[in-house]
CSV table of C-alpha atoms in Angstrom, one decimal:
chain,number,residue,atom,x,y,z
A,1,MET,CA,-7.9,-25.9,-12.3
A,2,ALA,CA,-11.7,-25.1,-14.4
A,3,GLN,CA,-14.0,-27.9,-14.5
A,4,ARG,CA,-16.4,-28.8,-17.1
A,5,THR,CA,-20.1,-28.9,-15.8
A,6,GLY,CA,-21.9,-29.3,-19.1
A,7,HIS,CA,-21.1,-26.8,-21.6
A,8,ARG,CA,-19.0,-23.9,-19.9
A,9,ALA,CA,-16.4,-23.9,-17.3
A,10,ALA,CA,-17.3,-23.3,-13.7
A,11,PRO,CA,-16.4,-20.1,-12.2
A,12,GLU,CA,-13.3,-20.2,-10.3
A,13,HIS,CA,-13.1,-18.3,-6.6
A,14,THR,CA,-10.8,-16.8,-4.8
A,15,HIS,CA,-11.0,-16.8,-1.0
A,16,PRO,CA,-11.5,-13.5,0.4
A,17,ASP,CA,-8.6,-14.6,3.0
A,18,ASP,CA,-6.2,-15.1,-0.3
A,19,VAL,CA,-7.1,-11.3,-1.2
A,20,PRO,CA,-5.0,-8.0,-0.9
A,21,VAL,CA,-6.3,-4.9,-0.1
A,22,LEU,CA,-5.7,-3.0,-3.5
A,23,THR,CA,-7.7,-6.1,-5.4
A,24,ALA,CA,-10.5,-5.3,-3.1
A,25,LEU,CA,-10.6,-2.3,-3.6
A,26,ALA,CA,-10.3,-2.0,-6.9
A,27,ALA,CA,-13.1,-4.3,-7.3
A,28,LEU,CA,-15.2,-2.2,-5.2
A,29,ALA,CA,-14.0,0.8,-6.9
A,30,ASP,CA,-16.1,0.8,-10.3
A,31,PRO,CA,-20.0,1.9,-10.6
A,32,VAL,CA,-21.1,-1.1,-12.4
A,33,ARG,CA,-19.7,-3.2,-10.0
A,34,LEU,CA,-20.8,-1.2,-7.0
A,35,VAL,CA,-24.4,-1.5,-8.5
A,36,LEU,CA,-24.1,-5.3,-8.2
A,37,VAL,CA,-23.0,-5.5,-5.0
A,38,ARG,CA,-25.7,-3.3,-3.7
A,39,GLU,CA,-28.3,-5.3,-5.4
A,40,LEU,CA,-26.8,-8.6,-4.4
A,41,ALA,CA,-27.1,-7.7,-0.7
A,42,GLY,CA,-30.6,-6.5,-1.0
A,43,SER,CA,-31.1,-10.4,-2.3
A,44,GLY,CA,-31.4,-13.7,-1.2
A,45,ASP,CA,-28.1,-16.1,-1.4
A,46,TRP,CA,-28.5,-18.0,-4.7
A,47,THR,CA,-31.9,-16.0,-5.7
A,48,ARG,CA,-29.9,-13.6,-8.4
A,49,SER,CA,-29.0,-14.8,-12.2
A,50,CYS,CA,-26.5,-12.8,-13.8
A,51,GLY,CA,-28.6,-11.4,-16.4
A,52,SER,CA,-31.2,-10.1,-13.7
A,53,PHE,CA,-29.1,-6.8,-12.6
A,54,ASP,CA,-29.9,-3.5,-14.1
A,55,VAL,CA,-27.0,-2.4,-15.2
A,56,PRO,CA,-26.2,-0.6,-18.7
A,57,VAL,CA,-23.2,-3.3,-19.7
A,58,GLY,CA,-23.4,-6.1,-22.7
A,59,LYS,CA,-23.1,-9.7,-21.8
A,60,ALA,CA,-19.0,-9.9,-21.9
A,61,ALA,CA,-18.5,-6.6,-19.9
A,62,LEU,CA,-21.0,-7.5,-17.3
A,63,SER,CA,-18.8,-11.5,-17.8
A,64,HIS,CA,-15.3,-9.6,-16.9
A,65,HIS,CA,-17.7,-7.7,-14.4
A,66,PHE,CA,-18.0,-11.0,-12.4
A,67,ALA,CA,-15.1,-12.4,-12.6
A,68,VAL,CA,-13.6,-9.3,-10.9
A,69,LEU,CA,-16.0,-9.8,-7.9
A,70,ARG,CA,-15.0,-13.7,-7.9
A,71,GLY,CA,-11.0,-12.5,-8.0
A,72,ALA,CA,-12.0,-10.4,-5.2
A,73,GLY,CA,-13.7,-12.9,-3.1
A,74,LEU,CA,-16.9,-10.6,-2.9
A,75,VAL,CA,-19.4,-12.9,-5.2
A,76,GLU,CA,-19.7,-17.1,-5.8
A,77,GLN,CA,-21.4,-18.4,-8.2
A,78,ARG,CA,-22.9,-21.9,-9.4
A,79,ASP,CA,-24.5,-23.1,-12.4
A,80,GLU,CA,-28.5,-24.2,-12.2
A,81,GLY,CA,-29.0,-25.8,-15.1
A,82,PRO,CA,-28.8,-23.0,-17.9
A,83,ARG,CA,-28.9,-20.1,-15.3
A,84,ARG,CA,-25.9,-18.8,-12.9
A,85,VAL,CA,-26.5,-17.7,-9.9
A,86,ASN,CA,-25.1,-15.6,-7.5
A,87,ARG,CA,-24.3,-15.0,-3.8
A,88,LEU,CA,-22.5,-12.4,-2.0
A,89,ARG,CA,-19.8,-13.5,0.3
A,90,ARG,CA,-20.9,-10.9,2.9
A,91,THR,CA,-19.4,-12.7,5.7
A,92,GLU,CA,-16.3,-14.1,4.5
A,93,PHE,CA,-15.4,-10.5,3.3
A,94,GLU,CA,-16.5,-8.7,6.0
A,95,ALA,CA,-14.0,-11.3,8.3
A,96,ARG,CA,-11.1,-10.2,5.6
A,97,PHE,CA,-11.9,-6.5,5.4
A,98,PRO,CA,-14.1,-5.3,8.4
A,99,GLY,CA,-16.2,-2.3,7.4
A,100,LEU,CA,-15.4,-2.1,3.9
A,101,LEU,CA,-18.8,-4.0,2.2
A,102,ASP,CA,-20.8,-1.5,5.0
A,103,LEU,CA,-19.3,1.6,3.7
A,104,VAL,CA,-20.0,0.8,0.0
A,105,LEU,CA,-23.7,-0.6,1.3
A,106,ARG,CA,-24.3,2.4,3.5
A,107,GLU,CA,-24.1,5.3,0.7
A,108,THR,CA,-27.5,6.2,-1.5
A,109,PRO,CA,-26.2,4.6,-5.2
A,110,THR,CA,-25.2,7.8,-6.2
A,111,ALA,CA,-22.9,8.4,-4.3
B,1,MET,CA,-11.0,28.8,-7.0
B,2,ALA,CA,-7.0,28.7,-7.2
B,3,GLN,CA,-5.3,31.4,-5.4
B,4,ARG,CA,-2.1,32.1,-6.6
B,5,THR,CA,1.0,31.9,-4.4
B,6,GLY,CA,4.2,33.1,-5.3
B,7,HIS,CA,4.8,31.3,-8.9
B,8,ARG,CA,2.6,28.5,-8.9
B,9,ALA,CA,-1.6,27.5,-7.9
B,10,ALA,CA,-2.2,26.6,-4.6
B,11,PRO,CA,-3.8,23.1,-4.4
B,12,GLU,CA,-7.1,22.8,-4.5
B,13,HIS,CA,-8.9,21.0,-1.9
B,14,THR,CA,-12.0,18.8,-1.6
B,15,HIS,CA,-13.1,17.8,2.3
B,16,PRO,CA,-13.6,14.1,2.8
B,17,ASP,CA,-17.2,14.8,3.8
B,18,ASP,CA,-17.7,15.7,0.3
B,19,VAL,CA,-16.5,12.7,-1.7
B,20,PRO,CA,-18.2,10.0,-2.5
B,21,VAL,CA,-17.4,6.3,-1.0
B,22,LEU,CA,-16.8,5.7,-5.3
B,23,THR,CA,-14.2,8.4,-5.6
B,24,ALA,CA,-12.4,7.6,-1.9
B,25,LEU,CA,-12.2,3.6,-3.1
B,26,ALA,CA,-10.4,4.7,-6.7
B,27,ALA,CA,-8.2,7.0,-5.1
B,28,LEU,CA,-6.6,4.3,-2.6
B,29,ALA,CA,-7.3,1.2,-5.4
B,30,ASP,CA,-3.5,2.7,-6.7
B,31,PRO,CA,-0.4,1.1,-5.9
B,32,VAL,CA,1.8,4.2,-5.8
B,33,ARG,CA,-0.8,5.7,-4.1
B,34,LEU,CA,-0.9,3.3,-1.2
B,35,VAL,CA,2.7,3.9,-0.7
B,36,LEU,CA,1.9,7.8,-0.8
B,37,VAL,CA,-0.9,7.2,1.6
B,38,ARG,CA,1.6,4.5,4.1
B,39,GLU,CA,4.5,6.9,4.2
B,40,LEU,CA,2.7,9.9,4.8
B,41,ALA,CA,0.8,7.4,7.5
B,42,GLY,CA,4.3,7.0,8.8
B,43,SER,CA,5.4,10.8,8.9
B,44,GLY,CA,4.6,13.6,11.0
B,45,ASP,CA,2.1,16.0,9.6
B,46,TRP,CA,3.7,18.5,7.0
B,47,THR,CA,7.0,17.1,7.3
B,48,ARG,CA,7.1,15.6,3.5
B,49,SER,CA,7.6,17.2,0.2
B,50,CYS,CA,6.4,15.6,-2.7
B,51,GLY,CA,9.4,15.2,-4.0
B,52,SER,CA,10.4,12.7,-0.5
B,53,PHE,CA,8.4,9.7,-1.3
B,54,ASP,CA,10.5,6.4,-3.0
B,55,VAL,CA,8.0,6.0,-6.0
B,56,PRO,CA,8.5,4.9,-9.5
B,57,VAL,CA,7.0,8.0,-10.9
B,58,GLY,CA,7.8,10.9,-13.0
B,59,LYS,CA,7.6,14.3,-12.0
B,60,ALA,CA,3.8,14.7,-13.6
B,61,ALA,CA,2.4,11.5,-12.4
B,62,LEU,CA,3.5,12.7,-9.1
B,63,SER,CA,1.5,16.0,-9.3
B,64,HIS,CA,-1.4,13.4,-10.9
B,65,HIS,CA,-1.4,10.9,-7.8
B,66,PHE,CA,-1.6,13.8,-5.3
B,67,ALA,CA,-4.3,15.5,-7.3
B,68,VAL,CA,-6.3,12.2,-7.1
B,69,LEU,CA,-5.3,12.3,-2.9
B,70,ARG,CA,-6.5,15.7,-2.7
B,71,GLY,CA,-9.3,15.3,-4.3
B,72,ALA,CA,-10.5,12.3,-2.1
B,73,GLY,CA,-10.0,14.0,0.8
B,74,LEU,CA,-7.2,11.9,1.9
B,75,VAL,CA,-4.2,14.5,1.7
B,76,GLU,CA,-3.8,18.5,2.6
B,77,GLN,CA,-1.0,20.6,1.0
B,78,ARG,CA,0.6,23.8,1.1
B,79,ASP,CA,3.6,25.3,0.2
B,80,GLU,CA,6.3,26.7,2.1
B,81,GLY,CA,8.7,28.6,0.1
B,82,PRO,CA,9.6,26.2,-3.1
B,83,ARG,CA,8.6,23.2,-1.1
B,84,ARG,CA,5.0,21.5,-1.0
B,85,VAL,CA,4.2,19.6,2.2
B,86,ASN,CA,1.9,16.9,2.8
B,87,ARG,CA,-0.5,16.1,5.6
B,88,LEU,CA,-2.6,13.2,5.6
B,89,ARG,CA,-6.0,14.0,6.8
B,90,ARG,CA,-6.3,10.8,9.0
B,91,THR,CA,-9.0,12.2,11.9
B,92,GLU,CA,-11.4,13.9,9.1
B,93,PHE,CA,-11.0,10.7,6.5
B,94,GLU,CA,-11.8,8.7,9.4
B,95,ALA,CA,-14.6,10.5,10.4
B,96,ARG,CA,-15.9,9.6,7.2
B,97,PHE,CA,-15.6,6.6,6.3
B,98,PRO,CA,-14.5,4.5,9.4
B,99,GLY,CA,-12.0,1.8,9.4
B,100,LEU,CA,-11.4,2.4,5.2
B,101,LEU,CA,-7.7,4.0,6.3
B,102,ASP,CA,-7.0,0.8,8.4
B,103,LEU,CA,-7.5,-1.6,6.4
B,104,VAL,CA,-5.2,-0.2,3.9
B,105,LEU,CA,-2.2,0.6,6.6
B,106,ARG,CA,-2.6,-2.5,8.4
B,107,GLU,CA,-1.3,-4.6,5.4
B,108,THR,CA,2.4,-5.2,4.2
B,109,PRO,CA,3.1,-2.7,1.6
B,110,THR,CA,3.3,-6.0,-0.9
B,111,ALA,CA,-0.2,-7.0,-0.2
Protein backbone atom coordinates (compact mmCIF):
# COMPACT_ATOMS: atom_id res chain seq x y z
CA MET A 1 0.00 0.00 0.00
CA ALA A 2 1.37 3.41 -0.91
CA GLN A 3 1.95 5.78 1.96
CA ARG A 4 1.73 9.52 1.52
CA THR A 5 4.84 11.46 2.36
CA GLY A 6 4.22 15.05 1.60
CA HIS A 7 2.86 15.57 -1.89
CA ARG A 8 3.36 12.25 -3.54
CA ALA A 9 3.11 8.57 -2.76
CA ALA A 10 6.26 6.94 -1.51
CA PRO A 11 7.64 4.52 -4.08
CA GLU A 12 6.63 0.89 -3.75
CA HIS A 13 9.33 -1.74 -3.92
CA THR A 14 9.66 -5.39 -4.70
CA HIS A 15 12.40 -7.37 -3.01
CA PRO A 16 14.61 -9.30 -5.45
CA ASP A 17 13.66 -12.54 -3.68
CA ASP A 18 10.11 -12.04 -4.94
CA VAL A 19 11.07 -11.34 -8.55
CA PRO A 20 10.59 -13.99 -11.27
CA VAL A 21 13.54 -14.37 -13.61
CA LEU A 22 11.40 -13.26 -16.55
CA THR A 23 10.71 -9.95 -14.79
CA ALA A 24 14.38 -9.43 -14.06
CA LEU A 25 15.39 -10.14 -17.65
CA ALA A 26 12.69 -7.88 -19.08
CA ALA A 27 13.73 -5.05 -16.76
CA LEU A 28 17.32 -5.26 -17.96
CA ALA A 29 16.48 -5.81 -21.64
CA ASP A 30 15.99 -2.13 -22.35
CA PRO A 31 18.66 0.35 -23.43
CA VAL A 32 17.44 3.22 -21.26
CA ARG A 33 17.19 1.07 -18.14
CA LEU A 34 20.63 -0.36 -18.83
CA VAL A 35 22.03 3.18 -18.77
CA LEU A 36 20.25 3.87 -15.47
CA VAL A 37 21.59 0.67 -13.91
CA ARG A 38 25.12 1.24 -15.18
CA GLU A 39 25.20 4.84 -13.97
CA LEU A 40 23.83 3.80 -10.59
CA ALA A 41 26.49 1.10 -10.34
CA GLY A 42 29.12 3.80 -10.73
CA SER A 43 27.59 6.12 -8.15
CA GLY A 44 27.32 6.04 -4.39
CA ASP A 45 24.07 4.92 -2.76
CA TRP A 46 21.49 7.69 -2.47
CA THR A 47 23.62 10.18 -4.37
CA ARG A 48 21.67 10.19 -7.62
CA SER A 49 18.33 11.88 -8.05
CA CYS A 50 16.03 10.68 -10.83
CA GLY A 51 16.67 13.81 -12.83
CA SER A 52 20.44 13.35 -12.82
CA PHE A 53 20.66 10.66 -15.50
CA ASP A 54 21.65 11.34 -19.05
CA VAL A 55 18.91 9.48 -20.89
CA PRO A 56 16.90 10.70 -23.89
CA VAL A 57 13.42 10.25 -22.43
CA GLY A 58 10.80 12.53 -20.92
CA LYS A 59 9.79 12.71 -17.30
CA ALA A 60 6.83 10.33 -17.58
CA ALA A 61 8.85 7.71 -19.43
CA LEU A 62 11.67 8.04 -16.93
CA SER A 63 9.23 7.54 -14.09
CA HIS A 64 7.97 4.39 -15.81
CA HIS A 65 11.49 3.06 -16.23
CA PHE A 66 12.23 3.56 -12.54
CA ALA A 67 8.97 1.80 -11.65
CA VAL A 68 10.07 -1.19 -13.75
CA LEU A 69 13.47 -1.21 -12.03
CA ARG A 70 11.83 -1.09 -8.59
CA GLY A 71 9.45 -3.87 -9.58
CA ALA A 72 12.38 -6.04 -10.62
CA GLY A 73 14.17 -5.52 -7.33
CA LEU A 74 16.96 -3.58 -8.99
CA VAL A 75 16.51 -0.12 -7.53
CA GLU A 76 15.48 1.32 -4.19
CA GLN A 77 14.22 4.87 -3.97
CA ARG A 78 13.41 7.33 -1.23
CA ASP A 79 12.28 10.89 -1.11
CA GLU A 80 14.55 13.52 0.38
CA GLY A 81 12.57 16.71 0.29
CA PRO A 82 11.92 17.49 -3.35
CA ARG A 83 14.43 14.93 -4.59
CA ARG A 84 13.83 11.24 -5.13
CA VAL A 85 17.16 9.54 -4.70
CA ASN A 86 18.25 6.09 -5.75
CA ARG A 87 20.28 3.09 -4.75
CA LEU A 88 21.16 0.04 -6.84
CA ARG A 89 20.20 -3.07 -4.86
CA ARG A 90 23.38 -4.75 -5.94
CA THR A 91 23.90 -7.18 -3.07
CA GLU A 92 20.31 -8.38 -2.80
CA PHE A 93 19.89 -8.69 -6.57
CA GLU A 94 23.17 -10.58 -6.84
CA ALA A 95 22.02 -13.00 -4.17
CA ARG A 96 18.82 -13.69 -6.10
CA PHE A 97 20.31 -13.75 -9.62
CA PRO A 98 24.03 -14.53 -9.30
CA GLY A 99 26.11 -13.04 -12.06
CA LEU A 100 23.30 -11.29 -13.90
CA LEU A 101 24.20 -7.73 -12.93
CA ASP A 102 27.86 -8.38 -13.63
CA LEU A 103 26.96 -9.47 -17.17
CA VAL A 104 25.28 -6.16 -17.94
CA LEU A 105 27.85 -4.06 -16.10
CA ARG A 106 30.90 -5.56 -17.72
CA GLU A 107 29.81 -4.61 -21.25
CA THR A 108 30.62 -1.29 -22.81
CA PRO A 109 27.56 0.98 -22.98
CA THR A 110 27.25 0.51 -26.74
CA ALA A 111 26.99 -3.28 -26.44
CA MET B 1 24.04 -14.97 -46.97
CA ALA B 2 21.19 -17.49 -47.05
CA GLN B 3 21.84 -20.65 -48.99
CA ARG B 4 19.05 -22.58 -50.63
CA THR B 5 18.65 -26.15 -49.52
CA GLY B 6 15.66 -27.58 -51.25
CA HIS B 7 12.60 -25.41 -50.94
CA ARG B 8 13.52 -22.91 -48.26
CA ALA B 9 16.45 -20.80 -47.20
CA ALA B 10 18.76 -22.38 -44.69
CA PRO B 11 18.50 -20.62 -41.33
CA GLU B 12 21.01 -17.86 -40.65
CA HIS B 13 22.84 -17.90 -37.35
CA THR B 14 24.66 -15.51 -35.09
CA HIS B 15 27.47 -16.80 -32.95
CA PRO B 16 27.09 -15.95 -29.25
CA ASP B 17 30.43 -14.12 -29.37
CA ASP B 18 28.82 -11.56 -31.68
CA VAL B 19 25.73 -11.01 -29.54
CA PRO B 20 25.33 -7.84 -27.41
CA VAL B 21 24.09 -8.49 -23.89
CA LEU B 22 20.94 -6.48 -24.60
CA THR B 23 20.06 -8.86 -27.45
CA ALA B 24 20.65 -11.89 -25.24
CA LEU B 25 18.48 -10.50 -22.44
CA ALA B 26 15.67 -9.52 -24.81
CA ALA B 27 15.71 -12.98 -26.39
CA LEU B 28 15.28 -14.63 -23.00
CA ALA B 29 12.78 -12.10 -21.64
CA ASP B 30 9.80 -13.75 -23.31
CA PRO B 31 7.66 -16.54 -21.87
CA VAL B 32 7.32 -18.49 -25.12
CA ARG B 33 11.05 -18.37 -25.84
CA LEU B 34 11.79 -19.42 -22.27
CA VAL B 35 9.69 -22.54 -22.83
CA LEU B 36 11.56 -23.29 -26.04
CA VAL B 37 14.94 -22.87 -24.35
CA ARG B 38 13.96 -24.94 -21.33
CA GLU B 39 12.55 -27.77 -23.45
CA LEU B 40 15.66 -27.73 -25.64
CA ALA B 41 17.85 -27.88 -22.55
CA GLY B 42 16.07 -31.07 -21.56
CA SER B 43 16.37 -32.69 -25.00
CA GLY B 44 19.24 -34.14 -26.96
CA ASP B 45 20.87 -32.07 -29.70
CA TRP B 46 19.04 -32.25 -33.04
CA THR B 47 16.22 -34.33 -31.61
CA ARG B 48 13.56 -31.61 -31.54
CA SER B 49 11.81 -30.31 -34.63
CA CYS B 50 10.26 -26.84 -34.50
CA GLY B 51 6.78 -28.31 -34.44
CA SER B 52 7.46 -30.46 -31.39
CA PHE B 53 7.20 -27.75 -28.75
CA ASP B 54 4.16 -27.21 -26.60
CA VAL B 55 3.71 -23.46 -26.97
CA PRO B 56 0.45 -21.60 -27.60
CA VAL B 57 1.49 -19.73 -30.73
CA GLY B 58 0.90 -20.13 -34.45
CA LYS B 59 3.41 -21.20 -37.04
CA ALA B 60 4.45 -17.68 -38.08
CA ALA B 61 4.96 -16.54 -34.50
CA LEU B 62 6.91 -19.68 -33.71
CA SER B 63 9.15 -19.05 -36.69
CA HIS B 64 9.76 -15.52 -35.42
CA HIS B 65 10.64 -16.78 -31.95
CA PHE B 66 13.18 -19.21 -33.39
CA ALA B 67 14.68 -16.41 -35.50
CA VAL B 68 15.13 -14.34 -32.33
CA LEU B 69 16.78 -17.27 -30.57
CA ARG B 70 19.13 -17.84 -33.52
CA GLY B 71 19.95 -14.12 -33.59
CA ALA B 72 20.86 -14.22 -29.92
CA GLY B 73 23.19 -17.17 -30.37
CA LEU B 74 20.95 -19.43 -28.33
CA VAL B 75 19.78 -21.93 -30.90
CA GLU B 76 21.28 -23.65 -33.93
CA GLN B 77 19.02 -25.14 -36.56
CA ARG B 78 19.41 -27.34 -39.58
CA ASP B 79 17.08 -28.88 -42.08
CA GLU B 80 16.75 -32.64 -42.23
CA GLY B 81 14.42 -33.31 -45.13
CA PRO B 82 11.08 -31.73 -44.22
CA ARG B 83 12.05 -31.21 -40.58
CA ARG B 84 13.97 -28.30 -39.15
CA VAL B 85 15.74 -29.60 -36.07
CA ASN B 86 17.29 -27.70 -33.20
CA ARG B 87 20.18 -27.59 -30.81
CA LEU B 88 20.65 -25.34 -27.77
CA ARG B 89 24.07 -23.67 -28.08
CA ARG B 90 24.65 -24.22 -24.42
CA THR B 91 28.45 -24.32 -24.31
CA GLU B 92 29.07 -21.36 -26.63
CA PHE B 93 26.38 -19.23 -25.00
CA GLU B 94 27.72 -20.07 -21.54
CA ALA B 95 31.20 -19.01 -22.61
CA ARG B 96 29.85 -15.65 -23.79
CA PHE B 97 27.38 -15.02 -20.95
CA PRO B 98 28.50 -17.08 -17.95
CA GLY B 99 25.64 -18.13 -15.71
CA LEU B 100 22.84 -16.57 -17.73
CA LEU B 101 21.37 -19.79 -19.10
CA ASP B 102 21.61 -21.44 -15.71
CA LEU B 103 19.56 -18.61 -14.22
CA VAL B 104 16.67 -19.23 -16.58
CA LEU B 105 16.95 -23.01 -16.46
CA ARG B 106 16.99 -23.33 -12.69
CA GLU B 107 13.61 -21.65 -12.25
CA THR B 108 10.36 -23.52 -12.39
CA PRO B 109 8.45 -22.87 -15.63
CA THR B 110 5.90 -20.70 -13.85
CA ALA B 111 8.57 -18.33 -12.51
